[in-house]
Coordinates of C-alpha atoms and ligand atoms in Angstrom, one line a residue:
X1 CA 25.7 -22.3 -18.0
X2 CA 22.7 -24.1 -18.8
X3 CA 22.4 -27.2 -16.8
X4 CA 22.8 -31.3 -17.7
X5 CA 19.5 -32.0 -15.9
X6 CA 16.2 -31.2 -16.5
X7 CA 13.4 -30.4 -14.1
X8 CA 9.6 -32.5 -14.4
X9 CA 7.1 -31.0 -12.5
X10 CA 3.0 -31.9 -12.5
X11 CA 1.4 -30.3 -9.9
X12 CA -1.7 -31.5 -7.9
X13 CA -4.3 -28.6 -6.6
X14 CA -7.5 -29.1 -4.2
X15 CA -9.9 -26.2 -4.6
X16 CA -12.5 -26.0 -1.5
X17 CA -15.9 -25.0 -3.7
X18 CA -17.8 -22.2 -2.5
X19 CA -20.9 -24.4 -2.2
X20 CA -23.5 -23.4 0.4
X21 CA -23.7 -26.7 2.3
X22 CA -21.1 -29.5 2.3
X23 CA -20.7 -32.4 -0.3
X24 CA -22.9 -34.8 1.2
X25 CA -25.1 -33.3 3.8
X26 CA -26.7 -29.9 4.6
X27 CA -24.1 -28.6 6.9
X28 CA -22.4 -25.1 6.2
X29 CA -19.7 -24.5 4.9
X30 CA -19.0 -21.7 6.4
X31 CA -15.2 -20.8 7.4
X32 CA -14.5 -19.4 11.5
X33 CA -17.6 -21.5 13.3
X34 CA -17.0 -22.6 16.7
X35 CA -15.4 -25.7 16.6
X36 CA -18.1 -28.8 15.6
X37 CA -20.7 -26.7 15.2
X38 CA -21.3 -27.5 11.7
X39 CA -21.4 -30.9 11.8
X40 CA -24.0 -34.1 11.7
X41 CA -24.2 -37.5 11.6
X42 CA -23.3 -38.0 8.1
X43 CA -20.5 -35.8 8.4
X44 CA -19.0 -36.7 11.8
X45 CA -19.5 -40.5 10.2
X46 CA -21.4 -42.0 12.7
X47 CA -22.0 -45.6 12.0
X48 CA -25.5 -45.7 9.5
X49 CA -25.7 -42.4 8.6
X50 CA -25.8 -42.2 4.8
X51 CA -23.9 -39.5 2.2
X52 CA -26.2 -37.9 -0.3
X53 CA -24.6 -35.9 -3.0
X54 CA -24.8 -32.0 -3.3
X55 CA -25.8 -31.3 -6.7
X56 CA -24.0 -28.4 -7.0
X57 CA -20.5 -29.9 -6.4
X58 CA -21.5 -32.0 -9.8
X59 CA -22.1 -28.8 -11.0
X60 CA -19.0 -27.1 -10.5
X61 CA -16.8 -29.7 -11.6
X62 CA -18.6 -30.0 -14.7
X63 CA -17.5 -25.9 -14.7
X64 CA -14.2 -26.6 -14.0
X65 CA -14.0 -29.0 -16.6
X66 CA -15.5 -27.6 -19.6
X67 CA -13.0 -24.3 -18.9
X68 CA -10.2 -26.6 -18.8
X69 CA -11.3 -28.8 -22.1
X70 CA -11.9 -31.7 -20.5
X71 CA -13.9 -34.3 -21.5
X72 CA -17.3 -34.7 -19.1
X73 CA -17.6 -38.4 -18.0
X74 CA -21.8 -39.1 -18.6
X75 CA -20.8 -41.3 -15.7
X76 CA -18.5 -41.6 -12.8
X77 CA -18.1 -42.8 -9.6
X78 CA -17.3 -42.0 -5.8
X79 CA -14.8 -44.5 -4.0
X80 CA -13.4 -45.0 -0.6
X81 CA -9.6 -44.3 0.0
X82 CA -9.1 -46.2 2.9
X83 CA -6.0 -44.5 5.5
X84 CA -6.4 -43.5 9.1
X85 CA -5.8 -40.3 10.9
X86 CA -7.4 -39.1 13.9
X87 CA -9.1 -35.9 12.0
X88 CA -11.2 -38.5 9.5
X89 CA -13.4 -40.3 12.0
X90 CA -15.1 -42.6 9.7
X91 CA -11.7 -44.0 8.6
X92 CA -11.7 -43.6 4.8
X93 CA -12.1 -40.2 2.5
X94 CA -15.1 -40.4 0.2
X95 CA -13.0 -39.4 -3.1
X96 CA -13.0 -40.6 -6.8
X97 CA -10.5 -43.3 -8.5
X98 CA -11.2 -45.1 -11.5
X99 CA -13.9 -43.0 -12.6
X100 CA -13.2 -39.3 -12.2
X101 CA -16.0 -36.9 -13.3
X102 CA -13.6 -35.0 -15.9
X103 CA -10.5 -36.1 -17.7
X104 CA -7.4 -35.2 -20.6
X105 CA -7.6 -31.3 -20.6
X106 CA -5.5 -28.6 -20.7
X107 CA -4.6 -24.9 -19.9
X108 CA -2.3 -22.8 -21.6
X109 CA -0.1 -20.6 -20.0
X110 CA 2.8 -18.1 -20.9
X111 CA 6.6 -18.9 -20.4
X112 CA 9.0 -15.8 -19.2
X113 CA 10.2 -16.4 -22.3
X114 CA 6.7 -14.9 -23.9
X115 CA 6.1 -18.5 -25.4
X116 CA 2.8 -20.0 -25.2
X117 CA 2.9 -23.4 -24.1
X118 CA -0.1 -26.6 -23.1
X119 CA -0.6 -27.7 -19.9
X120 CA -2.8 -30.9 -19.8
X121 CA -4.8 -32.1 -17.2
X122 CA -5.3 -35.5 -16.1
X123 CA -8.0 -35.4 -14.3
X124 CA -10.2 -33.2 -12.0
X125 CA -12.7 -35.1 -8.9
X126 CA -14.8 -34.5 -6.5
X127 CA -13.9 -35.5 -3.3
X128 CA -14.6 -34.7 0.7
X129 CA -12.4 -32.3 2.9
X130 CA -11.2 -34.0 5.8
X131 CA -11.4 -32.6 9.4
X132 CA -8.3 -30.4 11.2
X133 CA -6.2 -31.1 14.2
X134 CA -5.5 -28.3 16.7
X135 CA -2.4 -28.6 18.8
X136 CA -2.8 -26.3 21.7
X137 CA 1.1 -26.4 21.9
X138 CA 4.2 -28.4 22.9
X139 CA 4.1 -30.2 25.6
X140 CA 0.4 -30.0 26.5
X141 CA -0.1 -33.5 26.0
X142 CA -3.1 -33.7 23.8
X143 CA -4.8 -32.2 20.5
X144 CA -8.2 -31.4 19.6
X145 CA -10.3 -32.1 16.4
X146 CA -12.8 -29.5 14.6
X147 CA -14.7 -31.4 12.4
X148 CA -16.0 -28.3 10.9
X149 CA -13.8 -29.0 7.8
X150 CA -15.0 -32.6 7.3
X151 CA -17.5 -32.5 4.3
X152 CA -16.7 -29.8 2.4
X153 CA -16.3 -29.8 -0.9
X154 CA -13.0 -30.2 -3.2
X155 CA -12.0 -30.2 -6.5
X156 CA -9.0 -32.2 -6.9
X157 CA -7.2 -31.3 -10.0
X158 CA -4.0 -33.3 -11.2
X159 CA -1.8 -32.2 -14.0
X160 CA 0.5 -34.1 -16.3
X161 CA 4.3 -33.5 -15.4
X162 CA 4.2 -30.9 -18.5
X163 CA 6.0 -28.5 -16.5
X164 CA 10.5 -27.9 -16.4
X165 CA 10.7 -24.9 -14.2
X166 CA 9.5 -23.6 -11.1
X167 CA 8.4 -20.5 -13.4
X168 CA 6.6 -22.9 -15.3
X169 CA 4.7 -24.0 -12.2
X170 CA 3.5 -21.0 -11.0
X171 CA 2.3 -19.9 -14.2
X172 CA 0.2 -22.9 -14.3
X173 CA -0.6 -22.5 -10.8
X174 CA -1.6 -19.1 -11.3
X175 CA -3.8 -19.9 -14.5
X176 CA -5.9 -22.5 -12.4
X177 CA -6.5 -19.9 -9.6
X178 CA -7.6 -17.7 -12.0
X179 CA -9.7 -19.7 -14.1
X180 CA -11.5 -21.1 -10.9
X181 CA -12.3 -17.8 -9.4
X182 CA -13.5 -16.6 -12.7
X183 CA -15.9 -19.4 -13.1
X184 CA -17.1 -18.1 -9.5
X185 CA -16.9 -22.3 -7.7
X186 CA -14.0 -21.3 -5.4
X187 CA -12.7 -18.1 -3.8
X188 CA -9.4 -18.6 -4.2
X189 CA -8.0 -18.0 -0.9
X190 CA -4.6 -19.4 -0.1
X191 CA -4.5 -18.2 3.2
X192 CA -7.6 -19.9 4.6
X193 CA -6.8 -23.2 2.3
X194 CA -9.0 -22.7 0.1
X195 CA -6.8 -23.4 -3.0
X196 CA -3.7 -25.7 -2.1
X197 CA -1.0 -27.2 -3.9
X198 CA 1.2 -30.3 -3.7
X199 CA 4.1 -30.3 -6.2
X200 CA 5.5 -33.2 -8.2
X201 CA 9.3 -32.8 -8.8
X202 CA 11.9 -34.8 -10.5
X203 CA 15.1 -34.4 -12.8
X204 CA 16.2 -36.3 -15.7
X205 CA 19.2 -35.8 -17.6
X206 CA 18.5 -33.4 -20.4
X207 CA 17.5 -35.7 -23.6
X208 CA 16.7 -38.9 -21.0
X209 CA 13.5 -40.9 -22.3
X210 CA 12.7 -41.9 -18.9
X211 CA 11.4 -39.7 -16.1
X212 CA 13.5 -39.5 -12.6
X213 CA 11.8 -40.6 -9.1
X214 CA 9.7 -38.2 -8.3
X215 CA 9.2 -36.4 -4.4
X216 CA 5.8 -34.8 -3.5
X217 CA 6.2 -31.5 -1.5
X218 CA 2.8 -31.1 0.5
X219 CA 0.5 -27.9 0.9
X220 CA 2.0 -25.2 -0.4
X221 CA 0.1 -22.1 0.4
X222 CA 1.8 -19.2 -1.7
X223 CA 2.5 -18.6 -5.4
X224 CA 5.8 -17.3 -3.4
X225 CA 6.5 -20.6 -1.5
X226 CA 5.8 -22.5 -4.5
X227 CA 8.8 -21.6 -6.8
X228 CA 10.8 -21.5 -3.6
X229 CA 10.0 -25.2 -2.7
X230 CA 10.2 -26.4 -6.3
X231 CA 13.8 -24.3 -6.4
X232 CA 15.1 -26.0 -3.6
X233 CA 13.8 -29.5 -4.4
X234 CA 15.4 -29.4 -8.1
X235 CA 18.7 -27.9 -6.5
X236 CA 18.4 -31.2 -3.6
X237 CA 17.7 -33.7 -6.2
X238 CA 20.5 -32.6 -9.0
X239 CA 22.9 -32.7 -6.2
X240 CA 21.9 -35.9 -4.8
X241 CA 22.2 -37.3 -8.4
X242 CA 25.2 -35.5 -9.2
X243 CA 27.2 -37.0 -5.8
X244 CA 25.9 -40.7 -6.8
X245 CA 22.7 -41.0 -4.9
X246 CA 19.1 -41.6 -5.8
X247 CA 16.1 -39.4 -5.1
X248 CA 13.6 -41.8 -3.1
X249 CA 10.0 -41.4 -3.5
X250 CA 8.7 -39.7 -0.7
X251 CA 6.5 -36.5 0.5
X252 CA 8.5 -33.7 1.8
X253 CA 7.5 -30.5 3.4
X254 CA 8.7 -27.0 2.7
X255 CA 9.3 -25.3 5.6
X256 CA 9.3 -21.4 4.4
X257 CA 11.1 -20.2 7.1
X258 CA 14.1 -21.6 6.7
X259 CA 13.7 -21.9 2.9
X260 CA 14.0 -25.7 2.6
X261 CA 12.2 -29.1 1.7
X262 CA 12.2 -32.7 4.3
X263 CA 11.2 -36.1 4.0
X264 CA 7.8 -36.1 5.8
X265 CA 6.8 -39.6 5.2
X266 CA 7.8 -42.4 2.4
X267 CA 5.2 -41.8 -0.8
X268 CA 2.0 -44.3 -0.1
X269 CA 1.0 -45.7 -3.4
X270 CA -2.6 -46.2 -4.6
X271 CA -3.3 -49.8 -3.2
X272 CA -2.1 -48.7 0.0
X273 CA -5.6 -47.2 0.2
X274 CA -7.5 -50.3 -0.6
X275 CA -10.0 -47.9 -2.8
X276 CA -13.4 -49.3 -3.7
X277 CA -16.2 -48.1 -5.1
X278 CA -18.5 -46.5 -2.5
X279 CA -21.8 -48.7 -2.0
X280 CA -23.8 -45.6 0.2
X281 CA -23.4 -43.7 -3.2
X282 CA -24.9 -44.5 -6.8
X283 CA -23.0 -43.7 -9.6
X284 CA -23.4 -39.8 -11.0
X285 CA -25.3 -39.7 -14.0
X286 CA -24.6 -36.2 -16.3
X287 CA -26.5 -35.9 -19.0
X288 CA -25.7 -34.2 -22.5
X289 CA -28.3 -31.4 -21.9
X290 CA -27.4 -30.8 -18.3
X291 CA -23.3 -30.1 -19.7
X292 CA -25.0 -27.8 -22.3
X293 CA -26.9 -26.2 -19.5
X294 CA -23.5 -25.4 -17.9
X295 CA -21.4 -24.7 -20.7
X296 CA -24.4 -21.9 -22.0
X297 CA -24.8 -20.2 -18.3
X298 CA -20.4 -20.3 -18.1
X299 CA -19.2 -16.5 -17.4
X300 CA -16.7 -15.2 -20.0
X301 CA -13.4 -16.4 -19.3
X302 CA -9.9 -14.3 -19.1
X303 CA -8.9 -15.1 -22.3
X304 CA -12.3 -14.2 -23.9
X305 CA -12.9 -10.8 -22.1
X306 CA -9.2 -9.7 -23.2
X307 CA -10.0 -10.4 -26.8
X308 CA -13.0 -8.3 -26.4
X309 CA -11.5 -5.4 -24.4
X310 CA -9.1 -5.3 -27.4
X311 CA -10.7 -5.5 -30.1
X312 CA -14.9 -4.2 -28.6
X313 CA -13.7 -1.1 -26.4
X314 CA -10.4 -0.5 -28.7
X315 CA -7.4 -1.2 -25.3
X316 CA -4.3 -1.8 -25.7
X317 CA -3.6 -5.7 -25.0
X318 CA -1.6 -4.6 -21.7
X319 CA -4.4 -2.3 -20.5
X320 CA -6.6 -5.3 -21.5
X321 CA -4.8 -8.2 -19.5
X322 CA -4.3 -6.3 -16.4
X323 CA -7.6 -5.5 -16.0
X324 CA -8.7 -8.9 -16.8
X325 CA -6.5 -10.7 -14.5
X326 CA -9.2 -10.3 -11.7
X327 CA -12.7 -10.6 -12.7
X328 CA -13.9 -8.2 -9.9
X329 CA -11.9 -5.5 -11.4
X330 CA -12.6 -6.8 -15.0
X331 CA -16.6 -6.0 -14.0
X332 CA -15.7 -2.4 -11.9
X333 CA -14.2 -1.2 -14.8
X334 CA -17.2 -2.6 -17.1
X335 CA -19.5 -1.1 -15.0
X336 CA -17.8 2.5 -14.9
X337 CA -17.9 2.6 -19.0
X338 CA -21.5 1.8 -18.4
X339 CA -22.0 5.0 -17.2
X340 CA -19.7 6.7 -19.6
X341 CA -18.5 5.1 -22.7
X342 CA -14.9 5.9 -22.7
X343 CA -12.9 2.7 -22.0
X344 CA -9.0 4.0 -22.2
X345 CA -10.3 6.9 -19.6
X346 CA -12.3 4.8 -17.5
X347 CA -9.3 2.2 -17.5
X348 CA -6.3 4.7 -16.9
X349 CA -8.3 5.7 -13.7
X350 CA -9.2 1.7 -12.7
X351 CA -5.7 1.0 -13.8
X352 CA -3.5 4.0 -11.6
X353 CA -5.9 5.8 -8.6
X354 CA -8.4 3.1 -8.4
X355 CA -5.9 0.6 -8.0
X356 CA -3.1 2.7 -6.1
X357 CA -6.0 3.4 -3.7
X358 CA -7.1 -0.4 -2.8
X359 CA -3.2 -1.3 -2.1
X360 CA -2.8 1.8 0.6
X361 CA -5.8 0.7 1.8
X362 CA -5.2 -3.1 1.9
X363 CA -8.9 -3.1 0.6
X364 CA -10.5 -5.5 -2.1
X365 CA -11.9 -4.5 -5.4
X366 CA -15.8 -5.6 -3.6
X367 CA -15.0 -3.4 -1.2
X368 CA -13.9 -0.4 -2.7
X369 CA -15.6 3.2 -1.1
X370 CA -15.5 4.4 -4.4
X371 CA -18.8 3.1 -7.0
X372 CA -17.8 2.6 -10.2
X373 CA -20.8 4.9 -11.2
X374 CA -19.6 7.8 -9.5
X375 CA -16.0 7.1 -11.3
X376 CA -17.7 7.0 -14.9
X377 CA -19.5 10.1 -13.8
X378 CA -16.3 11.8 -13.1
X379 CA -14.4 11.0 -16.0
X380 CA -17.9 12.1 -17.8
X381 CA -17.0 15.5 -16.3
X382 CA -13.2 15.6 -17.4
X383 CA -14.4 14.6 -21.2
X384 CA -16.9 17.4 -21.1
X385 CA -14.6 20.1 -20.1
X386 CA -16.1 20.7 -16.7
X387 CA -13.2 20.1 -14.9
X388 CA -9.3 19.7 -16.0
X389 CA -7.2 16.3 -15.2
X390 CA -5.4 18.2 -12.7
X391 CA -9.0 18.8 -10.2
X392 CA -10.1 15.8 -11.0
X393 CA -7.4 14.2 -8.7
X394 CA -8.9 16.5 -5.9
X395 CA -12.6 15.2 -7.2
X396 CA -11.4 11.6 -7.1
X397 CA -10.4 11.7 -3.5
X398 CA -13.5 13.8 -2.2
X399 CA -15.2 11.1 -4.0
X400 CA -13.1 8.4 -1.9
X401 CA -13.6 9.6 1.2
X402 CA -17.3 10.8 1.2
X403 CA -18.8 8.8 -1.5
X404 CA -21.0 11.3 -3.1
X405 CA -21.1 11.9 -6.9
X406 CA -18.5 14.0 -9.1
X407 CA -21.0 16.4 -9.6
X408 CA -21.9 17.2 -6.0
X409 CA -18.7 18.2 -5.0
X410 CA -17.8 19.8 -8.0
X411 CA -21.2 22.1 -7.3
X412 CA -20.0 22.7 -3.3
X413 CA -16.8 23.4 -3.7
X414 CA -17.3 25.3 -6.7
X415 CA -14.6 23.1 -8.8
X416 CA -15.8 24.2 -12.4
X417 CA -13.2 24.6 -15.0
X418 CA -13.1 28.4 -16.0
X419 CA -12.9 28.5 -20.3
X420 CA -14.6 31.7 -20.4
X421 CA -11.7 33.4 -22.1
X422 CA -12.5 36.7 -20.2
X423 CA -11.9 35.8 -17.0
X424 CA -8.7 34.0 -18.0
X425 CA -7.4 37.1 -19.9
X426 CA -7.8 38.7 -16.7
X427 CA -6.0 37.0 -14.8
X428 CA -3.2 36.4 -17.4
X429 CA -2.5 40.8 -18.3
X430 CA -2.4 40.6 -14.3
X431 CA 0.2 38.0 -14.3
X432 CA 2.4 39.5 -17.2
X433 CA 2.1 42.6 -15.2
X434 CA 3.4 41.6 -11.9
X435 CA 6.2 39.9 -13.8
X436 CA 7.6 42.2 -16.2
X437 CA 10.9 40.7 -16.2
X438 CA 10.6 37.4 -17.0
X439 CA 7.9 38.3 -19.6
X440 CA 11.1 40.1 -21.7
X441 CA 13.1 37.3 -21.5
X442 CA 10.4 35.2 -23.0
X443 CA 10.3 37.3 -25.5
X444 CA 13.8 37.5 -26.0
X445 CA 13.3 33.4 -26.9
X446 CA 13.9 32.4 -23.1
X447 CA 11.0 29.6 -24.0
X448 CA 11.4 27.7 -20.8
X449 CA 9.9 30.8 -18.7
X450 CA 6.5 30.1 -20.4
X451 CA 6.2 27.0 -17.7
X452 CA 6.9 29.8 -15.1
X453 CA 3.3 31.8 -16.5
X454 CA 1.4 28.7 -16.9
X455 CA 1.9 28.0 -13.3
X456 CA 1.3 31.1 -11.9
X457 CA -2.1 31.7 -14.0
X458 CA -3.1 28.5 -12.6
X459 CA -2.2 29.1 -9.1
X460 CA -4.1 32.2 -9.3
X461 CA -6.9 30.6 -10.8
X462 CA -6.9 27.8 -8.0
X463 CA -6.5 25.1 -10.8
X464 CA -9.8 25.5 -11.9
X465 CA -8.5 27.7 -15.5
X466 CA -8.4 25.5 -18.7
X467 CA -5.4 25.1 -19.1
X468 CA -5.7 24.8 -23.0
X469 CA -7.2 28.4 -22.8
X470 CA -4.7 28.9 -20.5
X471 CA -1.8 28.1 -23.0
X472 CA -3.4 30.2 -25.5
X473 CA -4.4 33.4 -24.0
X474 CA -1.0 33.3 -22.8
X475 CA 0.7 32.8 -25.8
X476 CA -1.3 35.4 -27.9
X477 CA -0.6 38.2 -24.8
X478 CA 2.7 37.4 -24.2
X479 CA 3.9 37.8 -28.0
X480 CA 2.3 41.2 -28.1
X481 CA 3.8 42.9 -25.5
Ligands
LIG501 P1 -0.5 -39.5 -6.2 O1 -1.9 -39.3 -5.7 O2 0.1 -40.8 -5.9 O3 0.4 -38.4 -5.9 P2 -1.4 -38.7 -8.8 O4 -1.5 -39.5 -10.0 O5 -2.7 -38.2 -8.1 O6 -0.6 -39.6 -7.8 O7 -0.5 -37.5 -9.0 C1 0.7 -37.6 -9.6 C2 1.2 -36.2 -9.9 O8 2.6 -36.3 -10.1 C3 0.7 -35.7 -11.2 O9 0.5 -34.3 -11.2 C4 1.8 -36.1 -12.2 O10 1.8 -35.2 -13.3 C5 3.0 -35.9 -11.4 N1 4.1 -36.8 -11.7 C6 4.0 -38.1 -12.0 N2 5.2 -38.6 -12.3 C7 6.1 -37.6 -12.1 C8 7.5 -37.5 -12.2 N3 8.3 -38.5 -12.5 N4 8.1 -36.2 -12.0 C9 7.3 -35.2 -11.7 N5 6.0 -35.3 -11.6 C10 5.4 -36.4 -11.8
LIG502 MG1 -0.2 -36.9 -4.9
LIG503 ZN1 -22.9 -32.7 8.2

């Protein structure tokens, strides 16, 4: 039954940039450092100590912008967003308000439905991390602060409320992460906080002009717990409505344990934080020539390297989006067709072992045992007739677990395909020999025993017979009898 109400989503994500040192001062950014360690004046916010912009924060939003078809603001400005909490000593976040550094984009993403459908984006800025509380556990009576946190970088990027289902959501959610670990400013890593997510959500009635109240649910950190939350919050807010109440404006938490949303805390609204332009900071001047600069060094985006796969190196679009989906992969495969220029082989072994192999292993594409070089080599050696599909499995994994080339272990374990038609014959009048029987009822048209020789010329063989020769020896021996 398809429902009176109508879901509204817009969804606001904080990316930590992978910049060196923090946003404004030279401390690392490094993640798992002792508690304060990386820390200064400017960043602890002791009284006189004055910000001075990382240029390379400017120049990964202006990245994150120019993927997302914004427009690049020639200037904008930091401001102050004034709130207390004991993790943010200097008692305001240095963030941006009026003047963000990129506005009105858009992504496109795909429904379930197969539908392509336009995101937009409000805005992206630049703004400071704040610090992170430690509560050494119930009852201990106090908390400490790292301030290791405080100063590094985020991209905050806020969406219009274009999206009506949770499906919708993580597809956009999904896009974003993608797009921003392409462009190589964040690493994309939900589980250290690195890419976070709060999640507008409201119903309407379906065909209603006006949007419902909306609730904010805070920090998501799964694609999983994302459609979860924004599942549970429509299902809260319809029945709310539906029994007479109203949805309040508030931020909720998701608690992914036991599957639902609560009020955390009645919404703040803007002039609750008293913004204000920042007066340690000067306004940030981008030139024309410097958004060239960026848009000319931009790597080639998902879309982009599809197209290419498809149409350049002749995949299928499937073969083509799977291995785009993550650039790491994208570039192992690349770099194995370097080496030899046969893209469906190279994929079909990136797409099943290669892949099959990092998920037993729990392992990342970077830190796969097995080079892409050696891989191209291999499939070089299947193409060339030196070894059959079938050894090349055995090949593959030797390969894995030593990390020398195809051809070395090929050479010492003397793996070379046998096509000198000789040998095979030998083996095959053997074969027929030792199985007189079943070679009569082959020929009285029992076709299925011809599996049964293939199998046993191979065995005797040790795999190594081609098994095209193999097929056709056989054939031409057999009918003769
Ligand atoms: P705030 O910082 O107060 O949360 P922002 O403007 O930064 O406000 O973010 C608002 C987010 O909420 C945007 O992603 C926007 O698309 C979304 N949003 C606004 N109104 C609604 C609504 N009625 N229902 C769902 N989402 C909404
Ligand atoms: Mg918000
Ligand atoms: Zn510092």
């Amino acid at each position: 039954m398809k429902s009176r109400y109508e879901a509204v989503i817009g969804l606001e994500v904080h990316a930590q940039m992978t910049t060196a040192t923090k946003i404004f001062c030279g401390c690392s950014t490094a993640f798992g450092a002792p508690p304060n360690s990386h820390t200064c004046p400017v960043c602890l916010g002791l009284p006189g100590a004055l910000p001075v912009l990382n240029r390379k924060v400017v120049e990964f939003a202006i990245r994150a912008g120019l993927a997302s078809r914004c427009t690049i603001a020639p200037r904008s400005v930091f401001a102050r967003k004034n709130y207390f909490y004991p993790d943010l000593p200097k008692g305001y976040q240095i963030s941006q308000y009026e003047l963000p550094i990129c506005i009105g984009g858009h992504l496109e993403i795909e429904t379930k439905e197969g539908a392509r459908k336009t995101i937009g984006i409000t805005r992206i800025h630049m703004e400071e991390d704040a610090g992170k509380l430690i509560h050494p556990g119930e009852g201990s009576g106090y908390s400490h602060v790292d301030l290791n946190r405080a100063g590094i970088p985020l991209l905050e990027i806020v969406s219009e409320p274009d999206m009506r289902s949770a499906d919708e959501a993580v597809a956009y959610l999904r896009k974003l992460h993608q797009t921003v670990v392409y462009l190589g400013i964040c690493d994309g890593n939900l589980e250290e906080g690195s890419f976070r997510c709060d999640a507008n959500v409201s119903v309407r009635l379906q065909g209603a002009a006006r949007f419902g109240t909306r609730a904010e649910l805070k920090n998501i950190n799964s694609f999983r717990f994302v459609k979860q939350a924004i599942e549970y919050e429509i299902e809260r807010q319809i029945d709310l409505v539906e029994c007479g109440g109203t949805v309040v404006q508030e931020t909720r938490l998701f608690d992914s344990v036991s599957g639902v949303t609560r009020s955390m805390r009645s919404k703040e609204e803007a002039h609750d934080y008293r913004y204000f332009p920042d007066p340690d900071l000067v306004p940030v001047i981008v030139s024309a020539e410097w958004i060239d600069e960026v848009r000319t060094a931009l790597p080639e985006l998902p879309e982009a390297k599809i197209d290419r796969f498809t149409t350049a190196l002749n995949l299928s679009r499937q073969d083509a989006e799977l291995l785009a989906a993550d650039r790491a992969l994208a570039d192992y495969f690349e770099a194995c067709v370097a080496v030899h220029n046969n893209p469906k082989g190279c994929a079909n072994w990136v797409m099943g072992e290669v892949l099959r192999g990092l998920n037993e292993s729990g392992l990342s594409v970077a830190a796969c045992p097995l080079t892409p070089e050696n891989l191209g080599g291999m499939v070089a050696r299947i193409d060339d007739g030196t070894i059959s599909g079938k050894i090349a499995k055995t090949v593959f994994q030797e390969m894995w677990d030593s990390g020398k080339s195809a051809d070395r272990i090929i050479e010492e374990k003397g793996l070379r395909q046998v096509t000198d038609s000789g040998a095979i014959e030998g083996i095959v009048d053997e074969i027929i020999a030792a199985n007189a029987e079943q070679a009569a009822q082959y020929r009285a048209g029992k076709e299925k025993v011809f599996g049964f020789f293939v199998g046993q010329v191979m065995k005797a063989s040790k795999g190594k017979a081609n098994p095209q020769a193999v097929n056709d020896i056989l054939r031409h021996k057999l009918a003769q009898g």
